[in-house]
Amino acid sequence: MSDTPTTPTSNHSGTWDPGQYLRHAGNRSRPFYDLVARIPPLPGGDTPRVTDLGCGPGNLTASLLDRWPAARITGVDSSAEMLTAAEHLAGPTARSGSLHLTQADIATWTPDAPHDLILSNAALQWVPDHWTLFPAWVAGLRPGGVLALQMPGNFTSPSHTLLFDVANRPHWRRRLAHATGPTDRVLTPEQYLRRLSALGCDVDVWETTYLHVLQGDNPVLDWVRGTALRPVLDALPDPADQQAFLEEYGELLRAAYPPEPFGTVLPFRRVFAVAVRRADT
Ligand SMILES: C[S@@+](CC[C@H](N)C(=O)[O-])C[C@H]1O[C@@H](n2cnc3c(N)ncnc32)[C@H](O)[C@@H]1O
């Protein structure tokens, strides 16, 4: 048994529970809409080719059809559970568009045809060194095509640091080695700006800290159950261990995010990039 604090190296996102993830769908969807609002008109006109990397349960992917009703959209995800949840949204659309789903790893995905839009919302934080994939993605865009990304930038917030702290307590450390994510998988906004500009794109990068107001008992614990907590719970198959971990972590979360008369505030920083491939590249 090693007593060394966990050095998280996990590079896969584990088992997903679409139902738990969608419990906070309202708050989770807002950054997606804020991202899409900044996407300029696409070169493919009415029938753009679009891929959504890490499409999850597909509800937001399908919403792209509201803006581009005849788009040919592919949702890519590695999670069978998420793709099953998205299945009912797949198929041709009434206005000549289509939504197709593919099970694949973002880390090895490359565009198989010229794209008008490659989008990824709240997924690249699970893909180590994802910026090394940008050259292939930008090369797969038509001139004027867009790479649109949104990633959480909250890895130093209490929801994550407390998870790491509890997982590294002596009685958990051995079983939870590698189960908490690293803090450096998402670059700074400036780094995205420089990397995408160097690839011949006109780039719009920004960050926002949303103040989500959550309801219920210890709602931040409920929120992270749908995302950052999953690899930890995957690593603790015994329900009694899961319960013990949740009690320890939940108590710290309750103190870090106290309830107020109107609800519990979860500040959540997110980083956005919209890169348009220039015609001369
Ligand atoms: C937080 S969810 C976001 C889902 C959706 N984009 C949304 O905004 O609601 C992250 C998704 O990324 C997927 N994912 C994580 N790592 C992946 C990888 N390496 N390849 C493909 N999908 C991945 C997960 O399976 C999950 O569905």
Short mmCIF file of C-alpha atoms and ligand atoms in Angstrom, two decimals:
data_model
loop_
_atom_site.label_atom_id
_atom_site.label_comp_id
_atom_site.label_asym_id
_atom_site.label_seq_id
_atom_site.Cartn_x
_atom_site.Cartn_y
_atom_site.Cartn_z
CA MET A 1 0.00 0.00 0.00
CA SER A 2 1.37 3.41 -0.92
CA ASP A 3 1.08 6.34 1.42
CA THR A 4 1.94 8.80 -1.29
CA PRO A 5 -0.90 11.24 -1.94
CA THR A 6 -2.86 10.37 -5.03
CA THR A 7 -1.28 11.53 -8.26
CA PRO A 8 -4.33 11.43 -10.46
CA THR A 9 -3.58 10.00 -13.87
CA SER A 10 -6.99 8.66 -14.89
CA ASN A 11 -7.59 9.43 -18.54
CA HIS A 12 -11.05 8.02 -18.99
CA SER A 13 -14.31 9.37 -17.71
CA GLY A 14 -15.77 6.16 -16.25
CA THR A 15 -19.42 5.21 -15.94
CA TRP A 16 -22.03 7.89 -16.55
CA ASP A 17 -25.58 8.06 -15.19
CA PRO A 18 -27.60 10.19 -17.65
CA GLY A 19 -30.47 10.51 -15.14
CA GLN A 20 -28.21 11.94 -12.43
CA TYR A 21 -26.45 14.20 -14.95
CA LEU A 22 -29.75 15.59 -16.23
CA ARG A 23 -31.02 16.41 -12.72
CA HIS A 24 -29.32 19.80 -13.12
CA ALA A 25 -30.01 20.12 -16.84
CA GLY A 26 -31.24 23.71 -16.58
CA ASN A 27 -28.05 25.06 -15.01
CA ARG A 28 -25.79 22.77 -17.03
CA SER A 29 -27.30 23.79 -20.37
CA ARG A 30 -26.83 27.53 -20.04
CA PRO A 31 -23.09 27.56 -20.98
CA PHE A 32 -23.96 25.51 -24.10
CA TYR A 33 -26.46 28.11 -25.25
CA ASP A 34 -24.01 30.92 -24.42
CA LEU A 35 -21.40 29.14 -26.55
CA VAL A 36 -23.73 28.53 -29.51
CA ALA A 37 -24.87 32.17 -29.41
CA ARG A 38 -21.31 33.24 -30.29
CA ILE A 39 -21.00 30.94 -33.34
CA PRO A 40 -21.11 33.03 -36.54
CA PRO A 41 -22.98 31.91 -39.69
CA LEU A 42 -21.48 28.64 -40.96
CA PRO A 43 -19.98 28.20 -44.44
CA GLY A 44 -22.20 25.19 -45.21
CA GLY A 45 -25.27 27.40 -45.39
CA ASP A 46 -28.50 25.62 -44.56
CA THR A 47 -27.04 22.10 -44.48
CA PRO A 48 -23.89 22.32 -42.39
CA ARG A 49 -21.94 19.25 -41.29
CA VAL A 50 -21.58 19.31 -37.51
CA THR A 51 -19.98 17.04 -34.91
CA ASP A 52 -20.57 17.35 -31.15
CA LEU A 53 -17.70 15.71 -29.26
CA GLY A 54 -18.82 14.30 -25.89
CA CYS A 55 -22.49 14.71 -26.73
CA GLY A 56 -23.71 13.03 -23.53
CA PRO A 57 -27.48 12.45 -23.38
CA GLY A 58 -27.91 14.35 -26.66
CA ASN A 59 -30.48 16.90 -25.51
CA LEU A 60 -28.16 19.82 -26.22
CA THR A 61 -26.81 18.25 -29.42
CA ALA A 62 -30.36 17.98 -30.75
CA SER A 63 -31.00 21.63 -29.87
CA LEU A 64 -28.49 22.59 -32.58
CA LEU A 65 -31.26 21.67 -35.02
CA ASP A 66 -33.23 24.68 -33.77
CA ARG A 67 -30.58 26.96 -35.26
CA TRP A 68 -29.60 24.76 -38.25
CA PRO A 69 -32.73 22.68 -38.99
CA ALA A 70 -31.20 20.85 -41.98
CA ALA A 71 -27.81 20.20 -40.36
CA ARG A 72 -26.19 16.77 -40.61
CA ILE A 73 -25.12 16.31 -37.00
CA THR A 74 -23.05 13.54 -35.45
CA GLY A 75 -22.89 13.13 -31.69
CA VAL A 76 -19.75 11.35 -30.49
CA ASP A 77 -19.43 9.90 -27.01
CA SER A 78 -17.50 7.06 -25.37
CA SER A 79 -20.24 6.25 -22.85
CA ALA A 80 -22.72 3.53 -23.84
CA GLU A 81 -25.07 4.76 -21.09
CA MET A 82 -25.09 8.30 -22.48
CA LEU A 83 -25.58 7.12 -26.07
CA THR A 84 -28.48 4.90 -25.02
CA ALA A 85 -30.09 7.92 -23.36
CA ALA A 86 -29.57 9.92 -26.58
CA GLU A 87 -30.92 7.23 -28.93
CA HIS A 88 -34.51 8.51 -29.01
CA LEU A 89 -33.25 11.79 -30.50
CA ALA A 90 -31.37 10.15 -33.40
CA GLY A 91 -32.56 9.85 -36.99
CA PRO A 92 -33.67 12.07 -39.85
CA THR A 93 -35.46 15.30 -39.01
CA ALA A 94 -38.62 16.75 -40.56
CA ARG A 95 -36.56 19.48 -42.28
CA SER A 96 -34.01 17.24 -44.06
CA GLY A 97 -31.49 17.29 -41.25
CA SER A 98 -30.22 14.31 -39.30
CA LEU A 99 -28.76 13.35 -35.96
CA HIS A 100 -26.45 10.37 -35.94
CA LEU A 101 -24.69 8.92 -32.86
CA THR A 102 -21.26 7.26 -32.75
CA GLN A 103 -19.43 5.60 -29.90
CA ALA A 104 -15.83 6.76 -30.03
CA ASP A 105 -13.04 8.25 -27.96
CA ILE A 106 -12.53 11.97 -28.54
CA ALA A 107 -8.79 11.38 -28.18
CA THR A 108 -8.71 9.33 -31.39
CA TRP A 109 -11.55 10.99 -33.32
CA THR A 110 -10.65 12.83 -36.53
CA PRO A 111 -13.04 14.50 -39.00
CA ASP A 112 -13.81 12.11 -41.89
CA ALA A 113 -15.20 14.89 -44.10
CA PRO A 114 -14.95 18.69 -44.22
CA HIS A 115 -16.86 20.13 -41.28
CA ASP A 116 -18.69 23.40 -40.81
CA LEU A 117 -18.76 23.08 -37.03
CA ILE A 118 -16.92 20.93 -34.50
CA LEU A 119 -18.27 21.60 -31.04
CA SER A 120 -17.49 20.22 -27.60
CA ASN A 121 -19.36 21.28 -24.48
CA ALA A 122 -18.21 20.22 -21.00
CA ALA A 123 -16.27 17.18 -22.24
CA LEU A 124 -12.66 18.07 -23.03
CA GLN A 125 -11.74 18.28 -19.34
CA TRP A 126 -11.86 14.47 -19.48
CA VAL A 127 -9.40 14.31 -22.38
CA PRO A 128 -5.79 14.86 -21.32
CA ASP A 129 -3.76 17.10 -23.63
CA HIS A 130 -6.84 17.70 -25.79
CA TRP A 131 -5.14 20.77 -27.27
CA THR A 132 -2.79 18.45 -29.19
CA LEU A 133 -5.88 17.39 -31.18
CA PHE A 134 -6.66 20.94 -32.35
CA PRO A 135 -4.44 20.87 -35.50
CA ALA A 136 -6.33 17.85 -36.90
CA TRP A 137 -9.69 19.34 -35.97
CA VAL A 138 -8.93 22.74 -37.53
CA ALA A 139 -7.57 21.00 -40.64
CA GLY A 140 -10.94 19.21 -40.86
CA LEU A 141 -12.88 22.49 -41.02
CA ARG A 142 -13.92 24.16 -44.27
CA PRO A 143 -12.61 27.71 -44.58
CA GLY A 144 -14.94 29.73 -42.37
CA GLY A 145 -15.74 26.61 -40.36
CA VAL A 146 -15.88 26.83 -36.58
CA LEU A 147 -14.38 25.01 -33.61
CA ALA A 148 -16.50 25.87 -30.54
CA LEU A 149 -15.42 24.70 -27.09
CA GLN A 150 -16.57 25.08 -23.50
CA MET A 151 -14.78 23.54 -20.53
CA PRO A 152 -15.19 23.91 -16.78
CA GLY A 153 -12.39 25.85 -15.15
CA ASN A 154 -13.35 25.16 -11.55
CA PHE A 155 -10.75 22.60 -10.53
CA THR A 156 -9.43 24.73 -7.69
CA SER A 157 -12.88 25.36 -6.23
CA PRO A 158 -13.92 23.63 -2.98
CA SER A 159 -16.12 21.09 -4.80
CA HIS A 160 -12.96 19.65 -6.36
CA THR A 161 -10.27 20.33 -3.76
CA LEU A 162 -12.41 18.79 -0.99
CA LEU A 163 -13.03 15.72 -3.13
CA PHE A 164 -9.29 15.36 -3.60
CA ASP A 165 -8.64 15.95 0.12
CA VAL A 166 -11.12 13.30 1.28
CA ALA A 167 -9.94 10.77 -1.34
CA ASN A 168 -6.42 11.24 0.00
CA ARG A 169 -7.30 10.63 3.64
CA PRO A 170 -5.32 7.61 4.87
CA HIS A 171 -8.33 5.27 4.98
CA TRP A 172 -9.33 6.03 1.34
CA ARG A 173 -6.02 6.72 -0.32
CA ARG A 174 -5.21 3.17 -1.43
CA ARG A 175 -8.55 2.50 -3.11
CA LEU A 176 -9.06 5.95 -4.53
CA ALA A 177 -5.65 6.43 -6.10
CA HIS A 178 -6.23 7.68 -9.65
CA ALA A 179 -9.96 8.23 -9.04
CA THR A 180 -9.89 12.01 -8.67
CA GLY A 181 -9.11 14.10 -11.70
CA PRO A 182 -6.07 16.28 -12.22
CA THR A 183 -6.39 20.04 -12.05
CA ASP A 184 -4.40 20.88 -15.15
CA ARG A 185 -6.42 19.35 -17.98
CA VAL A 186 -7.94 22.69 -18.93
CA LEU A 187 -5.68 25.48 -20.15
CA THR A 188 -6.02 29.16 -19.34
CA PRO A 189 -8.16 31.24 -21.70
CA GLU A 190 -4.98 32.94 -22.97
CA GLN A 191 -3.45 29.57 -23.86
CA TYR A 192 -6.50 28.58 -25.93
CA LEU A 193 -6.37 31.95 -27.67
CA ARG A 194 -2.69 31.55 -28.60
CA ARG A 195 -2.91 27.90 -29.68
CA LEU A 196 -5.96 28.37 -31.88
CA SER A 197 -4.66 31.64 -33.38
CA ALA A 198 -1.43 29.85 -34.29
CA LEU A 199 -3.52 27.37 -36.30
CA GLY A 200 -4.85 30.13 -38.57
CA CYS A 201 -8.11 30.90 -36.77
CA ASP A 202 -9.82 34.10 -35.74
CA VAL A 203 -10.46 33.38 -32.09
CA ASP A 204 -12.96 34.60 -29.51
CA VAL A 205 -12.10 33.38 -26.01
CA TRP A 206 -13.77 34.30 -22.75
CA GLU A 207 -14.51 33.01 -19.27
CA THR A 208 -17.56 33.32 -17.05
CA THR A 209 -18.27 32.38 -13.47
CA TYR A 210 -21.92 31.39 -13.20
CA LEU A 211 -23.54 31.66 -9.77
CA HIS A 212 -25.87 28.68 -9.87
CA VAL A 213 -28.53 28.87 -7.16
CA LEU A 214 -29.36 25.29 -6.20
CA GLN A 215 -32.23 23.99 -4.09
CA GLY A 216 -32.50 20.99 -1.78
CA ASP A 217 -30.41 19.41 0.94
CA ASN A 218 -26.68 19.60 0.14
CA PRO A 219 -27.35 20.27 -3.56
CA VAL A 220 -23.65 20.66 -4.45
CA LEU A 221 -23.16 17.02 -3.49
CA ASP A 222 -26.04 16.14 -5.79
CA TRP A 223 -24.46 18.21 -8.59
CA VAL A 224 -21.03 16.56 -8.39
CA ARG A 225 -22.61 13.11 -8.21
CA GLY A 226 -23.42 13.62 -11.90
CA THR A 227 -19.83 14.50 -12.85
CA ALA A 228 -16.65 14.64 -10.75
CA LEU A 229 -17.78 12.12 -8.11
CA ARG A 230 -18.48 9.32 -10.59
CA PRO A 231 -14.92 7.99 -10.88
CA VAL A 232 -14.69 7.89 -7.06
CA LEU A 233 -17.97 5.99 -6.70
CA ASP A 234 -16.88 3.65 -9.54
CA ALA A 235 -13.78 2.86 -7.49
CA LEU A 236 -15.91 1.96 -4.41
CA PRO A 237 -18.20 -0.91 -5.49
CA ASP A 238 -19.41 -1.61 -1.91
CA PRO A 239 -22.48 0.62 -1.22
CA ALA A 240 -21.43 0.94 2.44
CA ASP A 241 -18.09 2.44 1.37
CA GLN A 242 -19.86 4.78 -1.02
CA GLN A 243 -22.15 5.93 1.77
CA ALA A 244 -19.23 6.49 4.15
CA PHE A 245 -17.36 8.51 1.53
CA LEU A 246 -20.43 10.58 0.69
CA GLU A 247 -20.96 11.40 4.37
CA GLU A 248 -17.39 12.61 4.85
CA TYR A 249 -17.29 14.61 1.63
CA GLY A 250 -20.88 15.82 1.98
CA GLU A 251 -20.23 17.30 5.42
CA LEU A 252 -17.33 19.36 4.07
CA LEU A 253 -19.39 20.47 1.07
CA ARG A 254 -22.24 21.60 3.29
CA ALA A 255 -19.84 23.84 5.22
CA ALA A 256 -18.18 25.18 2.04
CA TYR A 257 -21.53 25.88 0.33
CA PRO A 258 -23.92 26.86 3.13
CA PRO A 259 -27.63 27.20 2.40
CA GLU A 260 -28.95 30.76 2.23
CA PRO A 261 -32.59 31.89 2.39
CA PHE A 262 -32.89 31.78 -1.43
CA GLY A 263 -30.86 28.61 -2.02
CA THR A 264 -27.26 27.36 -2.12
CA VAL A 265 -24.81 29.23 -4.34
CA LEU A 266 -22.44 27.19 -6.50
CA PRO A 267 -19.96 29.50 -8.26
CA PHE A 268 -18.85 27.73 -11.44
CA ARG A 269 -16.13 29.10 -13.71
CA ARG A 270 -16.17 28.06 -17.37
CA VAL A 271 -13.82 28.74 -20.27
CA PHE A 272 -15.09 29.24 -23.83
CA ALA A 273 -13.42 29.40 -27.24
CA VAL A 274 -14.92 29.99 -30.67
CA ALA A 275 -12.30 29.66 -33.41
CA VAL A 276 -13.13 30.41 -37.05
CA ARG A 277 -10.78 28.93 -39.65
CA ARG A 278 -9.58 31.74 -41.88
CA ALA A 279 -10.06 31.35 -45.63
CA ASP A 280 -6.33 31.84 -46.27
CA THR A 281 -5.17 28.86 -44.19
C1 LIG B 1 -20.29 16.46 -18.61
S1 LIG B 1 -20.86 15.45 -19.93
C2 LIG B 1 -21.31 16.68 -21.16
C3 LIG B 1 -22.37 16.17 -22.09
C4 LIG B 1 -22.91 17.21 -23.07
N1 LIG B 1 -21.89 17.69 -23.97
C5 LIG B 1 -23.54 18.34 -22.32
O1 LIG B 1 -23.03 19.47 -22.41
O2 LIG B 1 -24.54 18.12 -21.63
C6 LIG B 1 -19.32 14.85 -20.57
C7 LIG B 1 -19.51 13.81 -21.66
O3 LIG B 1 -18.24 13.60 -22.27
C8 LIG B 1 -18.09 12.23 -22.53
N2 LIG B 1 -16.67 11.91 -22.62
C9 LIG B 1 -15.74 12.09 -21.66
N3 LIG B 1 -14.54 11.69 -22.11
C10 LIG B 1 -14.72 11.26 -23.38
C11 LIG B 1 -13.86 10.74 -24.36
N4 LIG B 1 -12.55 10.61 -24.14
N5 LIG B 1 -14.39 10.39 -25.55
C12 LIG B 1 -15.72 10.53 -25.80
N6 LIG B 1 -16.58 11.03 -24.90
C13 LIG B 1 -16.10 11.39 -23.70
C14 LIG B 1 -18.78 11.54 -21.37
O4 LIG B 1 -19.12 10.22 -21.67
C15 LIG B 1 -19.98 12.45 -21.15
O5 LIG B 1 -21.07 12.04 -21.89
#
